[in-house]
Amino acid sequence: KINFGILKYEYSQGDHFKAIEGLKNLIQIEKRRDPVWYITLGKWQKEIAEREGTLNNGEYKEIISHFEKATEIDEKNNLAWHYYALANYEASKFLEGGAISAKREAKLKSNEEYIMYVVFAVKGLIQSISLGEQDVTKTLQDTLRLLKLWFKHGSVTEIDKIIKNGFDIVGIEVW
């Protein structure tokens, strides 16, 4: 806890790279796994990549892996699922590359990597919403993202199936 606190302080003081490397080292040497460490690492790496203009597909994959690890450590962690879903959602938007023509959209739907991001975003959003449904205001953005993906990609069999199964997981009051 003390080491993590020091790293958070270093990051807040602008020593971003030192804090990120320190957190990576902490994760490697500590036997106890804390999902907050992985969530923080993913958030920090994304923030730095956005600031430096280096956020690309490779960066997204690494960032997503941190959030995914947090969901593996604690499957009931709403925040881990939220960030995992959000990173996949944003990675899919990154691959879209802005305005999409009908021809480009058809090409994207055949891109396995793009569909993978959408599938993982949908799965993550459903988990995030189901775990956080006690406070609907906190899950509203995730619900809207899920609906947007459903309307846009509902014709993809795998995505449609995941969303329909999600109806059993997410409480009716959310819809």
mmCIF file of N, CA and C in Angstrom, residues 51-165:
data_model
loop_
_atom_site.group_PDB
_atom_site.id
_atom_site.type_symbol
_atom_site.label_atom_id
_atom_site.label_comp_id
_atom_site.label_asym_id
_atom_site.label_seq_id
_atom_site.Cartn_x
_atom_site.Cartn_y
_atom_site.Cartn_z
ATOM 1 N N ARG A 51 -1.717 12.094 -24.399
ATOM 2 C CA ARG A 51 -1.012 13.369 -24.273
ATOM 3 C C ARG A 51 0.114 13.484 -25.299
ATOM 4 N N GLU A 52 0.820 12.384 -25.529
ATOM 5 C CA GLU A 52 1.960 12.411 -26.450
ATOM 6 C C GLU A 52 1.567 12.120 -27.897
ATOM 7 N N GLY A 53 0.304 11.796 -28.111
ATOM 8 C CA GLY A 53 -0.155 11.508 -29.465
ATOM 9 C C GLY A 53 0.347 10.180 -30.006
ATOM 10 N N THR A 54 0.634 9.250 -29.103
ATOM 11 C CA THR A 54 1.158 7.941 -29.525
ATOM 12 C C THR A 54 0.136 6.822 -29.350
ATOM 13 N N LEU A 55 -1.105 7.187 -29.062
ATOM 14 C CA LEU A 55 -2.131 6.168 -28.840
ATOM 15 C C LEU A 55 -2.456 5.505 -30.173
ATOM 16 N N ASN A 56 -2.073 4.250 -30.295
ATOM 17 C CA ASN A 56 -2.304 3.498 -31.523
ATOM 18 C C ASN A 56 -2.843 2.116 -31.156
ATOM 19 N N ASN A 57 -3.002 1.276 -32.143
ATOM 20 C CA ASN A 57 -3.572 -0.048 -31.906
ATOM 21 C C ASN A 57 -2.723 -0.866 -30.934
ATOM 22 N N GLY A 58 -1.413 -0.801 -31.065
ATOM 23 C CA GLY A 58 -0.526 -1.526 -30.152
ATOM 24 C C GLY A 58 -0.664 -1.044 -28.719
ATOM 25 N N GLU A 59 -0.758 0.274 -28.542
ATOM 26 C CA GLU A 59 -0.957 0.849 -27.206
ATOM 27 C C GLU A 59 -2.287 0.376 -26.624
ATOM 28 N N TYR A 60 -3.331 0.404 -27.458
ATOM 29 C CA TYR A 60 -4.639 -0.052 -26.976
ATOM 30 C C TYR A 60 -4.570 -1.495 -26.489
ATOM 31 N N LYS A 61 -3.866 -2.346 -27.219
ATOM 32 C CA LYS A 61 -3.766 -3.755 -26.814
ATOM 33 C C LYS A 61 -3.116 -3.884 -25.443
ATOM 34 N N GLU A 62 -2.047 -3.118 -25.212
ATOM 35 C CA GLU A 62 -1.376 -3.184 -23.909
ATOM 36 C C GLU A 62 -2.270 -2.633 -22.800
ATOM 37 N N ILE A 63 -2.920 -1.518 -23.069
ATOM 38 C CA ILE A 63 -3.815 -0.904 -22.085
ATOM 39 C C ILE A 63 -4.949 -1.865 -21.740
ATOM 40 N N ILE A 64 -5.551 -2.448 -22.756
ATOM 41 C CA ILE A 64 -6.648 -3.403 -22.552
ATOM 42 C C ILE A 64 -6.177 -4.591 -21.725
ATOM 43 N N SER A 65 -4.948 -5.040 -21.946
ATOM 44 C CA SER A 65 -4.443 -6.196 -21.193
ATOM 45 C C SER A 65 -4.387 -5.903 -19.691
ATOM 46 N N HIS A 66 -4.102 -4.664 -19.319
ATOM 47 C CA HIS A 66 -4.078 -4.308 -17.893
ATOM 48 C C HIS A 66 -5.489 -4.368 -17.297
ATOM 49 N N PHE A 67 -6.450 -3.808 -18.019
ATOM 50 C CA PHE A 67 -7.827 -3.840 -17.525
ATOM 51 C C PHE A 67 -8.367 -5.271 -17.498
ATOM 52 N N GLU A 68 -7.990 -6.053 -18.489
ATOM 53 C CA GLU A 68 -8.414 -7.457 -18.525
ATOM 54 C C GLU A 68 -7.864 -8.213 -17.318
ATOM 55 N N LYS A 69 -6.616 -7.955 -16.978
ATOM 56 C CA LYS A 69 -6.005 -8.607 -15.813
ATOM 57 C C LYS A 69 -6.775 -8.237 -14.544
ATOM 58 N N ALA A 70 -7.193 -6.981 -14.438
ATOM 59 C CA ALA A 70 -7.975 -6.548 -13.271
ATOM 60 C C ALA A 70 -9.293 -7.313 -13.185
ATOM 61 N N THR A 71 -9.934 -7.578 -14.339
ATOM 62 C CA THR A 71 -11.195 -8.337 -14.323
ATOM 63 C C THR A 71 -10.958 -9.793 -13.956
ATOM 64 N N GLU A 72 -9.783 -10.320 -14.303
ATOM 65 C CA GLU A 72 -9.459 -11.707 -13.950
ATOM 66 C C GLU A 72 -9.203 -11.850 -12.451
ATOM 67 N N ILE A 73 -8.584 -10.847 -11.863
ATOM 68 C CA ILE A 73 -8.289 -10.877 -10.427
ATOM 69 C C ILE A 73 -9.567 -10.754 -9.615
ATOM 70 N N ASP A 74 -10.461 -9.866 -10.049
ATOM 71 C CA ASP A 74 -11.718 -9.643 -9.334
ATOM 72 C C ASP A 74 -12.850 -9.534 -10.351
ATOM 73 N N GLU A 75 -13.524 -10.649 -10.577
ATOM 74 C CA GLU A 75 -14.596 -10.702 -11.576
ATOM 75 C C GLU A 75 -15.807 -9.853 -11.210
ATOM 76 N N LYS A 76 -15.873 -9.395 -9.973
ATOM 77 C CA LYS A 76 -17.013 -8.590 -9.516
ATOM 78 C C LYS A 76 -16.668 -7.101 -9.415
ATOM 79 N N ASN A 77 -15.516 -6.716 -9.948
ATOM 80 C CA ASN A 77 -15.067 -5.330 -9.858
ATOM 81 C C ASN A 77 -15.679 -4.517 -10.998
ATOM 82 N N ASN A 78 -16.683 -3.726 -10.666
ATOM 83 C CA ASN A 78 -17.392 -2.919 -11.641
ATOM 84 C C ASN A 78 -16.448 -1.980 -12.384
ATOM 85 N N LEU A 79 -15.528 -1.355 -11.659
ATOM 86 C CA LEU A 79 -14.606 -0.402 -12.266
ATOM 87 C C LEU A 79 -13.682 -1.084 -13.280
ATOM 88 N N ALA A 80 -13.211 -2.269 -12.954
ATOM 89 C CA ALA A 80 -12.347 -3.011 -13.880
ATOM 90 C C ALA A 80 -13.096 -3.304 -15.176
ATOM 91 N N TRP A 81 -14.334 -3.768 -15.047
ATOM 92 C CA TRP A 81 -15.129 -4.058 -16.238
ATOM 93 C C TRP A 81 -15.434 -2.790 -17.018
ATOM 94 N N HIS A 82 -15.707 -1.697 -16.331
ATOM 95 C CA HIS A 82 -15.996 -0.428 -17.003
ATOM 96 C C HIS A 82 -14.804 -0.004 -17.867
ATOM 97 N N TYR A 83 -13.612 0.010 -17.272
ATOM 98 C CA TYR A 83 -12.434 0.446 -18.022
ATOM 99 C C TYR A 83 -12.061 -0.537 -19.127
ATOM 100 N N TYR A 84 -12.250 -1.821 -18.881
ATOM 101 C CA TYR A 84 -12.002 -2.831 -19.913
ATOM 102 C C TYR A 84 -12.926 -2.588 -21.113
ATOM 103 N N ALA A 85 -14.198 -2.386 -20.834
ATOM 104 C CA ALA A 85 -15.167 -2.145 -21.902
ATOM 105 C C ALA A 85 -14.861 -0.839 -22.629
ATOM 106 N N LEU A 86 -14.584 0.202 -21.861
ATOM 107 C CA LEU A 86 -14.316 1.510 -22.452
ATOM 108 C C LEU A 86 -13.089 1.470 -23.363
ATOM 109 N N ALA A 87 -12.031 0.801 -22.929
ATOM 110 C CA ALA A 87 -10.818 0.711 -23.750
ATOM 111 C C ALA A 87 -11.087 -0.049 -25.049
ATOM 112 N N ASN A 88 -11.851 -1.137 -24.977
ATOM 113 C CA ASN A 88 -12.200 -1.872 -26.194
ATOM 114 C C ASN A 88 -13.093 -1.031 -27.102
ATOM 115 N N TYR A 89 -14.032 -0.315 -26.501
ATOM 116 C CA TYR A 89 -14.925 0.565 -27.254
ATOM 117 C C TYR A 89 -14.104 1.629 -27.989
ATOM 118 N N GLU A 90 -13.185 2.264 -27.265
ATOM 119 C CA GLU A 90 -12.358 3.310 -27.865
ATOM 120 C C GLU A 90 -11.406 2.744 -28.918
ATOM 121 N N ALA A 91 -10.906 1.529 -28.711
ATOM 122 C CA ALA A 91 -10.045 0.893 -29.716
ATOM 123 C C ALA A 91 -10.826 0.636 -31.001
ATOM 124 N N SER A 92 -12.085 0.237 -30.874
ATOM 125 C CA SER A 92 -12.907 0.023 -32.070
ATOM 126 C C SER A 92 -13.142 1.349 -32.786
ATOM 127 N N LYS A 93 -13.362 2.413 -32.019
ATOM 128 C CA LYS A 93 -13.546 3.745 -32.610
ATOM 129 C C LYS A 93 -12.257 4.193 -33.305
ATOM 130 N N PHE A 94 -11.112 3.868 -32.698
ATOM 131 C CA PHE A 94 -9.818 4.212 -33.291
ATOM 132 C C PHE A 94 -9.663 3.538 -34.656
ATOM 133 N N LEU A 95 -10.028 2.260 -34.733
ATOM 134 C CA LEU A 95 -9.912 1.546 -36.007
ATOM 135 C C LEU A 95 -10.893 2.081 -37.048
ATOM 136 N N GLU A 96 -12.024 2.619 -36.572
ATOM 137 C CA GLU A 96 -12.974 3.221 -37.506
ATOM 138 C C GLU A 96 -12.351 4.431 -38.183
ATOM 139 N N GLY A 97 -11.580 5.181 -37.423
ATOM 140 C CA GLY A 97 -10.866 6.322 -37.989
ATOM 141 C C GLY A 97 -11.743 7.478 -38.409
ATOM 142 N N GLY A 98 -12.796 7.769 -37.675
ATOM 143 C CA GLY A 98 -13.623 8.939 -37.979
ATOM 144 C C GLY A 98 -14.841 8.582 -38.802
ATOM 145 N N ALA A 99 -15.189 9.491 -39.710
ATOM 146 C CA ALA A 99 -16.390 9.321 -40.529
ATOM 147 C C ALA A 99 -16.264 8.068 -41.391
ATOM 148 N N ILE A 100 -17.361 7.342 -41.461
ATOM 149 C CA ILE A 100 -17.346 6.063 -42.173
ATOM 150 C C ILE A 100 -18.361 6.086 -43.314
ATOM 151 N N SER A 101 -17.885 5.705 -44.471
ATOM 152 C CA SER A 101 -18.796 5.512 -45.591
ATOM 153 C C SER A 101 -19.377 4.105 -45.470
ATOM 154 N N ALA A 102 -20.425 3.853 -46.213
ATOM 155 C CA ALA A 102 -21.049 2.524 -46.172
ATOM 156 C C ALA A 102 -20.061 1.451 -46.626
ATOM 157 N N LYS A 103 -19.237 1.788 -47.609
ATOM 158 C CA LYS A 103 -18.252 0.834 -48.128
ATOM 159 C C LYS A 103 -17.196 0.529 -47.064
ATOM 160 N N ARG A 104 -16.718 1.568 -46.392
ATOM 161 C CA ARG A 104 -15.700 1.377 -45.345
ATOM 162 C C ARG A 104 -16.284 0.597 -44.171
ATOM 163 N N GLU A 105 -17.542 0.871 -43.830
ATOM 164 C CA GLU A 105 -18.178 0.158 -42.721
ATOM 165 C C GLU A 105 -18.297 -1.333 -43.031
ATOM 166 N N ALA A 106 -18.645 -1.661 -44.263
ATOM 167 C CA ALA A 106 -18.738 -3.071 -44.658
ATOM 168 C C ALA A 106 -17.372 -3.744 -44.553
ATOM 169 N N LYS A 107 -16.318 -3.019 -44.935
ATOM 170 C CA LYS A 107 -14.963 -3.560 -44.841
ATOM 171 C C LYS A 107 -14.574 -3.768 -43.377
ATOM 172 N N LEU A 108 -14.937 -2.816 -42.513
ATOM 173 C CA LEU A 108 -14.625 -2.936 -41.087
ATOM 174 C C LEU A 108 -15.298 -4.155 -40.471
ATOM 175 N N LYS A 109 -16.543 -4.396 -40.860
ATOM 176 C CA LYS A 109 -17.282 -5.518 -40.277
ATOM 177 C C LYS A 109 -16.672 -6.866 -40.645
ATOM 178 N N SER A 110 -15.821 -6.876 -41.667
ATOM 179 C CA SER A 110 -15.124 -8.118 -42.004
ATOM 180 C C SER A 110 -13.725 -8.147 -41.383
ATOM 181 N N ASN A 111 -13.342 -7.083 -40.697
ATOM 182 C CA ASN A 111 -12.041 -7.005 -40.030
ATOM 183 C C ASN A 111 -12.152 -7.697 -38.671
ATOM 184 N N GLU A 112 -11.469 -8.820 -38.517
ATOM 185 C CA GLU A 112 -11.582 -9.624 -37.290
ATOM 186 C C GLU A 112 -11.147 -8.855 -36.046
ATOM 187 N N GLU A 113 -10.091 -8.065 -36.175
ATOM 188 C CA GLU A 113 -9.597 -7.312 -35.022
ATOM 189 C C GLU A 113 -10.628 -6.279 -34.569
ATOM 190 N N TYR A 114 -11.233 -5.595 -35.521
ATOM 191 C CA TYR A 114 -12.265 -4.604 -35.211
ATOM 192 C C TYR A 114 -13.449 -5.276 -34.509
ATOM 193 N N ILE A 115 -13.915 -6.374 -35.061
ATOM 194 C CA ILE A 115 -15.045 -7.096 -34.467
ATOM 195 C C ILE A 115 -14.678 -7.610 -33.081
ATOM 196 N N MET A 116 -13.425 -8.047 -32.903
ATOM 197 C CA MET A 116 -12.974 -8.516 -31.590
ATOM 198 C C MET A 116 -13.111 -7.394 -30.555
ATOM 199 N N TYR A 117 -12.677 -6.185 -30.912
ATOM 200 C CA TYR A 117 -12.810 -5.052 -29.989
ATOM 201 C C TYR A 117 -14.277 -4.794 -29.647
ATOM 202 N N VAL A 118 -15.130 -4.862 -30.651
ATOM 203 C CA VAL A 118 -16.559 -4.624 -30.418
ATOM 204 C C VAL A 118 -17.140 -5.717 -29.523
ATOM 205 N N VAL A 119 -16.804 -6.967 -29.793
ATOM 206 C CA VAL A 119 -17.295 -8.092 -28.982
ATOM 207 C C VAL A 119 -16.862 -7.924 -27.528
ATOM 208 N N PHE A 120 -15.578 -7.621 -27.307
ATOM 209 C CA PHE A 120 -15.081 -7.463 -25.938
ATOM 210 C C PHE A 120 -15.678 -6.229 -25.271
ATOM 211 N N ALA A 121 -15.932 -5.185 -26.057
ATOM 212 C CA ALA A 121 -16.584 -3.997 -25.498
ATOM 213 C C ALA A 121 -17.995 -4.349 -25.032
ATOM 214 N N VAL A 122 -18.724 -5.083 -25.857
ATOM 215 C CA VAL A 122 -20.095 -5.479 -25.506
ATOM 216 C C VAL A 122 -20.093 -6.352 -24.253
ATOM 217 N N LYS A 123 -19.207 -7.357 -24.213
ATOM 218 C CA LYS A 123 -19.130 -8.223 -23.029
ATOM 219 C C LYS A 123 -18.793 -7.409 -21.783
ATOM 220 N N GLY A 124 -17.826 -6.520 -21.904
ATOM 221 C CA GLY A 124 -17.421 -5.699 -20.770
ATOM 222 C C GLY A 124 -18.507 -4.746 -20.319
ATOM 223 N N LEU A 125 -19.207 -4.145 -21.275
ATOM 224 C CA LEU A 125 -20.291 -3.219 -20.924
ATOM 225 C C LEU A 125 -21.409 -3.942 -20.185
ATOM 226 N N ILE A 126 -21.752 -5.127 -20.640
ATOM 227 C CA ILE A 126 -22.801 -5.898 -19.960
ATOM 228 C C ILE A 126 -22.383 -6.205 -18.526
ATOM 229 N N GLN A 127 -21.139 -6.628 -18.331
ATOM 230 C CA GLN A 127 -20.658 -6.910 -16.970
ATOM 231 C C GLN A 127 -20.651 -5.643 -16.118
ATOM 232 N N SER A 128 -20.151 -4.557 -16.680
ATOM 233 C CA SER A 128 -20.082 -3.294 -15.943
ATOM 234 C C SER A 128 -21.473 -2.828 -15.523
ATOM 235 N N ILE A 129 -22.406 -2.900 -16.448
ATOM 236 C CA ILE A 129 -23.779 -2.477 -16.159
ATOM 237 C C ILE A 129 -24.402 -3.381 -15.102
ATOM 238 N N SER A 130 -24.224 -4.685 -15.249
ATOM 239 C CA SER A 130 -24.849 -5.615 -14.294
ATOM 240 C C SER A 130 -24.267 -5.456 -12.893
ATOM 241 N N LEU A 131 -22.979 -5.174 -12.795
ATOM 242 C CA LEU A 131 -22.351 -5.021 -11.474
ATOM 243 C C LEU A 131 -22.628 -3.658 -10.850
ATOM 244 N N GLY A 132 -22.948 -2.684 -11.675
ATOM 245 C CA GLY A 132 -23.170 -1.343 -11.142
ATOM 246 C C GLY A 132 -24.607 -0.887 -11.196
ATOM 247 N N GLU A 133 -25.528 -1.822 -11.403
ATOM 248 C CA GLU A 133 -26.915 -1.423 -11.642
ATOM 249 C C GLU A 133 -27.637 -0.864 -10.415
ATOM 250 N N GLN A 134 -27.020 -0.949 -9.236
ATOM 251 C CA GLN A 134 -27.647 -0.343 -8.064
ATOM 252 C C GLN A 134 -27.768 1.171 -8.263
ATOM 253 N N ASP A 135 -26.823 1.760 -8.967
ATOM 254 C CA ASP A 135 -26.837 3.191 -9.240
ATOM 255 C C ASP A 135 -26.900 3.384 -10.753
ATOM 256 N N VAL A 136 -28.116 3.499 -11.257
ATOM 257 C CA VAL A 136 -28.333 3.571 -12.699
ATOM 258 C C VAL A 136 -27.636 4.784 -13.307
ATOM 259 N N THR A 137 -27.503 5.875 -12.546
ATOM 260 C CA THR A 137 -26.842 7.060 -13.099
ATOM 261 C C THR A 137 -25.379 6.781 -13.431
ATOM 262 N N LYS A 138 -24.740 5.889 -12.671
ATOM 263 C CA LYS A 138 -23.341 5.548 -12.946
ATOM 264 C C LYS A 138 -23.210 4.626 -14.154
ATOM 265 N N THR A 139 -24.247 3.900 -14.470
ATOM 266 C CA THR A 139 -24.173 2.960 -15.589
ATOM 267 C C THR A 139 -24.805 3.518 -16.863
ATOM 268 N N LEU A 140 -25.333 4.720 -16.788
ATOM 269 C CA LEU A 140 -26.036 5.290 -17.939
ATOM 270 C C LEU A 140 -25.144 5.386 -19.173
ATOM 271 N N GLN A 141 -23.931 5.900 -19.020
ATOM 272 C CA GLN A 141 -23.041 6.018 -20.177
ATOM 273 C C GLN A 141 -22.698 4.653 -20.758
ATOM 274 N N ASP A 142 -22.462 3.682 -19.890
ATOM 275 C CA ASP A 142 -22.177 2.332 -20.384
ATOM 276 C C ASP A 142 -23.388 1.760 -21.117
ATOM 277 N N THR A 143 -24.576 2.018 -20.602
ATOM 278 C CA THR A 143 -25.800 1.543 -21.252
ATOM 279 C C THR A 143 -25.955 2.179 -22.629
ATOM 280 N N LEU A 144 -25.681 3.477 -22.716
ATOM 281 C CA LEU A 144 -25.778 4.162 -24.010
ATOM 282 C C LEU A 144 -24.739 3.636 -25.005
ATOM 283 N N ARG A 145 -23.540 3.365 -24.520
ATOM 284 C CA ARG A 145 -22.510 2.790 -25.395
ATOM 285 C C ARG A 145 -22.946 1.409 -25.900
ATOM 286 N N LEU A 146 -23.516 0.612 -24.996
ATOM 287 C CA LEU A 146 -23.980 -0.721 -25.376
ATOM 288 C C LEU A 146 -25.076 -0.631 -26.437
ATOM 289 N N LEU A 147 -26.025 0.258 -26.234
ATOM 290 C CA LEU A 147 -27.098 0.426 -27.216
ATOM 291 C C LEU A 147 -26.545 0.877 -28.565
ATOM 292 N N LYS A 148 -25.575 1.788 -28.527
ATOM 293 C CA LYS A 148 -24.967 2.264 -29.774
ATOM 294 C C LYS A 148 -24.302 1.111 -30.525
ATOM 295 N N LEU A 149 -23.559 0.277 -29.797
ATOM 296 C CA LEU A 149 -22.902 -0.867 -30.438
ATOM 297 C C LEU A 149 -23.929 -1.866 -30.961
ATOM 298 N N TRP A 150 -25.004 -2.049 -30.215
ATOM 299 C CA TRP A 150 -26.045 -2.984 -30.637
ATOM 300 C C TRP A 150 -26.700 -2.503 -31.930
ATOM 301 N N PHE A 151 -27.058 -1.224 -31.974
ATOM 302 C CA PHE A 151 -27.693 -0.694 -33.181
ATOM 303 C C PHE A 151 -26.751 -0.754 -34.381
ATOM 304 N N LYS A 152 -25.479 -0.524 -34.128
ATOM 305 C CA LYS A 152 -24.505 -0.484 -35.213
ATOM 306 C C LYS A 152 -24.068 -1.876 -35.660
ATOM 307 N N HIS A 153 -23.986 -2.820 -34.715
ATOM 308 C CA HIS A 153 -23.411 -4.130 -35.029
ATOM 309 C C HIS A 153 -24.334 -5.303 -34.700
ATOM 310 N N GLY A 154 -25.597 -5.027 -34.486
ATOM 311 C CA GLY A 154 -26.541 -6.088 -34.141
ATOM 312 C C GLY A 154 -26.682 -7.151 -35.211
ATOM 313 N N SER A 155 -26.287 -6.813 -36.426
ATOM 314 C CA SER A 155 -26.378 -7.800 -37.513
ATOM 315 C C SER A 155 -25.260 -8.840 -37.442
ATOM 316 N N VAL A 156 -24.238 -8.567 -36.631
ATOM 317 C CA VAL A 156 -23.163 -9.546 -36.436
ATOM 318 C C VAL A 156 -23.679 -10.577 -35.435
ATOM 319 N N THR A 157 -23.782 -11.811 -35.852
ATOM 320 C CA THR A 157 -24.410 -12.870 -35.060
ATOM 321 C C THR A 157 -23.853 -12.968 -33.648
ATOM 322 N N GLU A 158 -22.535 -12.968 -33.517
ATOM 323 C CA GLU A 158 -21.908 -13.121 -32.202
ATOM 324 C C GLU A 158 -22.285 -11.968 -31.266
ATOM 325 N N ILE A 159 -22.307 -10.762 -31.793
ATOM 326 C CA ILE A 159 -22.640 -9.589 -30.976
ATOM 327 C C ILE A 159 -24.104 -9.631 -30.573
ATOM 328 N N ASP A 160 -24.976 -9.959 -31.510
ATOM 329 C CA ASP A 160 -26.402 -10.056 -31.209
ATOM 330 C C ASP A 160 -26.658 -11.103 -30.124
ATOM 331 N N LYS A 161 -25.968 -12.227 -30.210
ATOM 332 C CA LYS A 161 -26.127 -13.306 -29.223
ATOM 333 C C LYS A 161 -25.669 -12.853 -27.835
ATOM 334 N N ILE A 162 -24.532 -12.173 -27.769
ATOM 335 C CA ILE A 162 -24.010 -11.695 -26.482
ATOM 336 C C ILE A 162 -24.986 -10.715 -25.845
ATOM 337 N N ILE A 163 -25.515 -9.808 -26.646
ATOM 338 C CA ILE A 163 -26.448 -8.813 -26.110
ATOM 339 C C ILE A 163 -27.729 -9.488 -25.632
ATOM 340 N N LYS A 164 -28.251 -10.414 -26.398
ATOM 341 C CA LYS A 164 -29.474 -11.114 -25.978
ATOM 342 C C LYS A 164 -29.246 -11.903 -24.692
ATOM 343 N N ASN A 165 -28.077 -12.522 -24.542
ATOM 344 C CA ASN A 165 -27.745 -13.201 -23.284
ATOM 345 C C ASN A 165 -27.593 -12.196 -22.148
#
